[in-house]
PDB file of C-alpha atoms in Angstrom:
ATOM      1  CA  UNK A 230      15.936  -5.104  12.895  1.00  0.00           C
ATOM      2  CA  UNK A 231      14.058  -3.303  10.172  1.00  0.00           C
ATOM      3  CA  UNK A 232      14.168  -0.121   8.064  1.00  0.00           C
ATOM      4  CA  UNK A 233      11.214   2.224   8.380  1.00  0.00           C
ATOM      5  CA  UNK A 234      10.524   5.367   6.380  1.00  0.00           C
ATOM      6  CA  UNK A 235       7.452   7.626   6.482  1.00  0.00           C
ATOM      7  CA  UNK A 236       6.776   9.598   3.297  1.00  0.00           C
ATOM      8  CA  UNK A 237       4.349  12.452   2.855  1.00  0.00           C
ATOM      9  CA  UNK A 238       2.983  13.531  -0.518  1.00  0.00           C
ATOM     10  CA  UNK A 239       1.093  16.637  -1.693  1.00  0.00           C
ATOM     11  CA  UNK A 240      -1.749  14.651  -3.164  1.00  0.00           C
ATOM     12  CA  UNK A 241      -2.934  11.141  -4.149  1.00  0.00           C
ATOM     13  CA  UNK A 242      -1.454  11.459  -7.622  1.00  0.00           C
ATOM     14  CA  UNK A 243       2.066  11.930  -6.154  1.00  0.00           C
ATOM     15  CA  UNK A 244       1.489   9.018  -3.744  1.00  0.00           C
ATOM     16  CA  UNK A 245       0.289   6.784  -6.665  1.00  0.00           C
ATOM     17  CA  UNK A 246       3.346   7.668  -8.838  1.00  0.00           C
ATOM     18  CA  UNK A 247       5.714   6.786  -5.902  1.00  0.00           C
ATOM     19  CA  UNK A 248       3.908   3.512  -5.311  1.00  0.00           C
ATOM     20  CA  UNK A 249       4.183   2.578  -8.991  1.00  0.00           C
ATOM     21  CA  UNK A 250       7.937   3.363  -9.051  1.00  0.00           C
ATOM     22  CA  UNK A 251       8.486   1.442  -5.843  1.00  0.00           C
ATOM     23  CA  UNK A 252       6.530  -1.558  -7.305  1.00  0.00           C
ATOM     24  CA  UNK A 253       8.668  -1.583 -10.402  1.00  0.00           C
ATOM     25  CA  UNK A 254      11.778  -1.539  -8.190  1.00  0.00           C
ATOM     26  CA  UNK A 255      10.352  -4.393  -6.105  1.00  0.00           C
ATOM     27  CA  UNK A 256       9.820  -6.504  -9.242  1.00  0.00           C
ATOM     28  CA  UNK A 257      13.257  -5.633 -10.595  1.00  0.00           C
ATOM     29  CA  UNK A 258      15.172  -6.426  -7.326  1.00  0.00           C
ATOM     30  CA  UNK A 259      12.762  -9.085  -5.904  1.00  0.00           C
ATOM     31  CA  UNK A 260      12.577  -7.103  -2.671  1.00  0.00           C
ATOM     32  CA  UNK A 261       9.069  -6.574  -1.348  1.00  0.00           C
ATOM     33  CA  UNK A 262       8.812  -4.111   1.565  1.00  0.00           C
ATOM     34  CA  UNK A 263       5.527  -3.605   3.436  1.00  0.00           C
ATOM     35  CA  UNK A 264       4.000  -0.401   2.110  1.00  0.00           C
ATOM     36  CA  UNK A 265       1.104   1.123   4.142  1.00  0.00           C
ATOM     37  CA  UNK A 266      -0.417   4.143   2.375  1.00  0.00           C
ATOM     38  CA  UNK A 267      -3.399   6.396   2.358  1.00  0.00           C
ATOM     39  CA  UNK A 268      -4.227   9.477   0.214  1.00  0.00           C
ATOM     40  CA  UNK A 269      -1.032  11.528   0.950  1.00  0.00           C
ATOM     41  CA  UNK A 270       1.319   9.275   2.904  1.00  0.00           C
ATOM     42  CA  UNK A 271       3.180   6.006   2.632  1.00  0.00           C
ATOM     43  CA  UNK A 272       5.064   4.071   5.319  1.00  0.00           C
ATOM     44  CA  UNK A 273       7.741   1.776   3.961  1.00  0.00           C
ATOM     45  CA  UNK A 274       9.019  -1.027   6.094  1.00  0.00           C
ATOM     46  CA  UNK A 275      11.843  -3.417   5.042  1.00  0.00           C
ATOM     47  CA  UNK A 276      12.199  -6.385   7.353  1.00  0.00           C
ATOM     48  CA  UNK A 277      15.578  -7.948   8.208  1.00  0.00           C
ATOM     49  CA  UNK A 278      16.324 -11.458   6.880  1.00  0.00           C
ATOM     50  CA  UNK A 279      14.654 -13.979   9.157  1.00  0.00           C
ATOM     51  CA  UNK A 280      17.716 -16.151   9.594  1.00  0.00           C
ATOM     52  CA  UNK A 281      20.531 -13.563   9.923  1.00  0.00           C
ATOM     53  CA  UNK A 282      18.389 -10.894  11.519  1.00  0.00           C
ATOM     54  CA  UNK A 283      20.271  -8.462   9.280  1.00  0.00           C
ATOM     55  CA  UNK A 284      19.108  -6.402   6.354  1.00  0.00           C
ATOM     56  CA  UNK A 285      20.306  -8.225   3.245  1.00  0.00           C
ATOM     57  CA  UNK A 286      22.642  -6.323   0.856  1.00  0.00           C
ATOM     58  CA  UNK A 287      19.760  -6.433  -1.630  1.00  0.00           C
ATOM     59  CA  UNK A 288      17.430  -4.827   0.858  1.00  0.00           C
ATOM     60  CA  UNK A 289      19.934  -2.113   1.648  1.00  0.00           C
ATOM     61  CA  UNK A 290      20.430  -1.360  -2.023  1.00  0.00           C
ATOM     62  CA  UNK A 291      16.688  -1.266  -2.457  1.00  0.00           C
ATOM     63  CA  UNK A 292      16.436   1.278   0.323  1.00  0.00           C
ATOM     64  CA  UNK A 293      19.117   3.392  -1.347  1.00  0.00           C
ATOM     65  CA  UNK A 294      17.263   3.207  -4.691  1.00  0.00           C
ATOM     66  CA  UNK A 295      14.072   4.329  -2.949  1.00  0.00           C
ATOM     67  CA  UNK A 296      15.924   7.370  -1.537  1.00  0.00           C
ATOM     68  CA  UNK A 297      17.116   8.189  -5.088  1.00  0.00           C
ATOM     69  CA  UNK A 298      13.519   7.970  -6.304  1.00  0.00           C
ATOM     70  CA  UNK A 299      12.640  10.599  -3.774  1.00  0.00           C
ATOM     71  CA  UNK A 300      15.397  12.843  -5.012  1.00  0.00           C
TER      72      UNK A 300
ATOM     73  CA  UNK B 254     -15.293   1.931  14.411  1.00  0.00           C
ATOM     74  CA  UNK B 255     -13.596   0.784  11.325  1.00  0.00           C
ATOM     75  CA  UNK B 256     -13.738  -1.812   8.560  1.00  0.00           C
ATOM     76  CA  UNK B 257     -10.783  -4.101   8.139  1.00  0.00           C
ATOM     77  CA  UNK B 258     -10.228  -6.702   5.450  1.00  0.00           C
ATOM     78  CA  UNK B 259      -7.160  -8.925   4.902  1.00  0.00           C
ATOM     79  CA  UNK B 260      -6.655 -10.102   1.409  1.00  0.00           C
ATOM     80  CA  UNK B 261      -4.216 -12.785   0.174  1.00  0.00           C
ATOM     81  CA  UNK B 262      -3.053 -13.087  -3.444  1.00  0.00           C
ATOM     82  CA  UNK B 263      -1.225 -15.912  -5.363  1.00  0.00           C
ATOM     83  CA  UNK B 264       1.549 -13.591  -6.550  1.00  0.00           C
ATOM     84  CA  UNK B 265       2.710  -9.961  -6.706  1.00  0.00           C
ATOM     85  CA  UNK B 266       1.042  -9.421 -10.114  1.00  0.00           C
ATOM     86  CA  UNK B 267      -2.384 -10.246  -8.622  1.00  0.00           C
ATOM     87  CA  UNK B 268      -1.656  -7.928  -5.705  1.00  0.00           C
ATOM     88  CA  UNK B 269      -0.645  -5.115  -7.987  1.00  0.00           C
ATOM     89  CA  UNK B 270      -3.764  -5.521 -10.177  1.00  0.00           C
ATOM     90  CA  UNK B 271      -5.993  -5.299  -7.041  1.00  0.00           C
ATOM     91  CA  UNK B 272      -4.128  -2.172  -5.805  1.00  0.00           C
ATOM     92  CA  UNK B 273      -4.569  -0.468  -9.099  1.00  0.00           C
ATOM     93  CA  UNK B 274      -8.360  -1.278  -9.242  1.00  0.00           C
ATOM     94  CA  UNK B 275      -8.707  -0.069  -5.560  1.00  0.00           C
ATOM     95  CA  UNK B 276      -6.748   3.102  -6.474  1.00  0.00           C
ATOM     96  CA  UNK B 277      -9.094   3.799  -9.366  1.00  0.00           C
ATOM     97  CA  UNK B 278     -12.123   3.250  -7.062  1.00  0.00           C
ATOM     98  CA  UNK B 279     -10.670   5.608  -4.438  1.00  0.00           C
ATOM     99  CA  UNK B 280     -10.190   8.377  -7.006  1.00  0.00           C
ATOM    100  CA  UNK B 281     -13.672   7.812  -8.465  1.00  0.00           C
ATOM    101  CA  UNK B 282     -15.397   7.819  -4.977  1.00  0.00           C
ATOM    102  CA  UNK B 283     -12.975  10.080  -3.130  1.00  0.00           C
ATOM    103  CA  UNK B 284     -12.657   7.460  -0.473  1.00  0.00           C
ATOM    104  CA  UNK B 285      -9.063   6.626   0.607  1.00  0.00           C
ATOM    105  CA  UNK B 286      -8.699   3.597   2.873  1.00  0.00           C
ATOM    106  CA  UNK B 287      -5.361   2.706   4.434  1.00  0.00           C
ATOM    107  CA  UNK B 288      -3.895  -0.117   2.322  1.00  0.00           C
ATOM    108  CA  UNK B 289      -0.987  -2.066   3.800  1.00  0.00           C
ATOM    109  CA  UNK B 290       0.463  -4.547   1.386  1.00  0.00           C
ATOM    110  CA  UNK B 291       3.454  -6.809   0.665  1.00  0.00           C
ATOM    111  CA  UNK B 292       4.176  -9.268  -2.116  1.00  0.00           C
ATOM    112  CA  UNK B 293       0.984 -11.430  -1.706  1.00  0.00           C
ATOM    113  CA  UNK B 294      -1.274  -9.658   0.767  1.00  0.00           C
ATOM    114  CA  UNK B 295      -3.096  -6.430   1.339  1.00  0.00           C
ATOM    115  CA  UNK B 296      -4.811  -5.230   4.456  1.00  0.00           C
ATOM    116  CA  UNK B 297      -7.554  -2.651   3.825  1.00  0.00           C
ATOM    117  CA  UNK B 298      -8.776  -0.420   6.627  1.00  0.00           C
ATOM    118  CA  UNK B 299     -11.577   2.104   6.211  1.00  0.00           C
ATOM    119  CA  UNK B 300     -11.933   4.507   9.177  1.00  0.00           C
ATOM    120  CA  UNK B 301     -15.191   5.793  10.486  1.00  0.00           C
ATOM    121  CA  UNK B 302     -15.938   9.512  10.044  1.00  0.00           C
ATOM    122  CA  UNK B 303     -14.157  11.456  12.776  1.00  0.00           C
ATOM    123  CA  UNK B 304     -17.172  13.411  13.807  1.00  0.00           C
ATOM    124  CA  UNK B 305     -20.027  10.890  13.600  1.00  0.00           C
ATOM    125  CA  UNK B 306     -17.843   7.853  14.572  1.00  0.00           C
ATOM    126  CA  UNK B 307     -19.830   6.018  11.871  1.00  0.00           C
ATOM    127  CA  UNK B 308     -18.741   4.717   8.516  1.00  0.00           C
ATOM    128  CA  UNK B 309     -20.110   7.168   5.978  1.00  0.00           C
ATOM    129  CA  UNK B 310     -22.517   5.850   3.372  1.00  0.00           C
ATOM    130  CA  UNK B 311     -19.823   6.588   0.776  1.00  0.00           C
ATOM    131  CA  UNK B 312     -17.331   4.398   2.727  1.00  0.00           C
ATOM    132  CA  UNK B 313     -19.833   1.561   2.984  1.00  0.00           C
ATOM    133  CA  UNK B 314     -20.505   1.706  -0.788  1.00  0.00           C
ATOM    134  CA  UNK B 315     -16.715   1.743  -1.311  1.00  0.00           C
ATOM    135  CA  UNK B 316     -16.407  -1.487   0.778  1.00  0.00           C
ATOM    136  CA  UNK B 317     -19.139  -3.109  -1.247  1.00  0.00           C
ATOM    137  CA  UNK B 318     -17.499  -2.159  -4.521  1.00  0.00           C
ATOM    138  CA  UNK B 319     -14.230  -3.613  -3.217  1.00  0.00           C
ATOM    139  CA  UNK B 320     -16.017  -6.927  -2.443  1.00  0.00           C
ATOM    140  CA  UNK B 321     -17.377  -6.998  -6.082  1.00  0.00           C
ATOM    141  CA  UNK B 322     -13.820  -6.413  -7.328  1.00  0.00           C
ATOM    142  CA  UNK B 323     -12.759  -9.516  -5.491  1.00  0.00           C
ATOM    143  CA  UNK B 324     -15.619 -11.411  -7.089  1.00  0.00           C
TER     144      UNK B 324
END
């Protein structure tokens, strides 16, 4: 199981700002999603915990915080 | 045709520094590869020009500059 979110941005600057914020959140929460991005998009994938096969509470909180970033 | 390169880093800080440098190069050269990254890796994909099916000269120069970044 995993959480996937595709995000579109008006320009590279907006993409870059989002990536920086997501990076700070990753370091703060020690949750590192896969982020696949180009000039005006970013696909975010959070993988389930390998043992439990579930999203950890930490990963779910991270996903919620990302949603708040996007406002 | 496309150019793909997988990069491994010792820690997130090294990954972040690379992404920042690649971002600056993208803005300077107006070449925006797909970058897919996690804590200690980054996959870089540069797509060929849709019309010609070839990598543009600009994209090839970008790839060379990325190699120089990696030293």
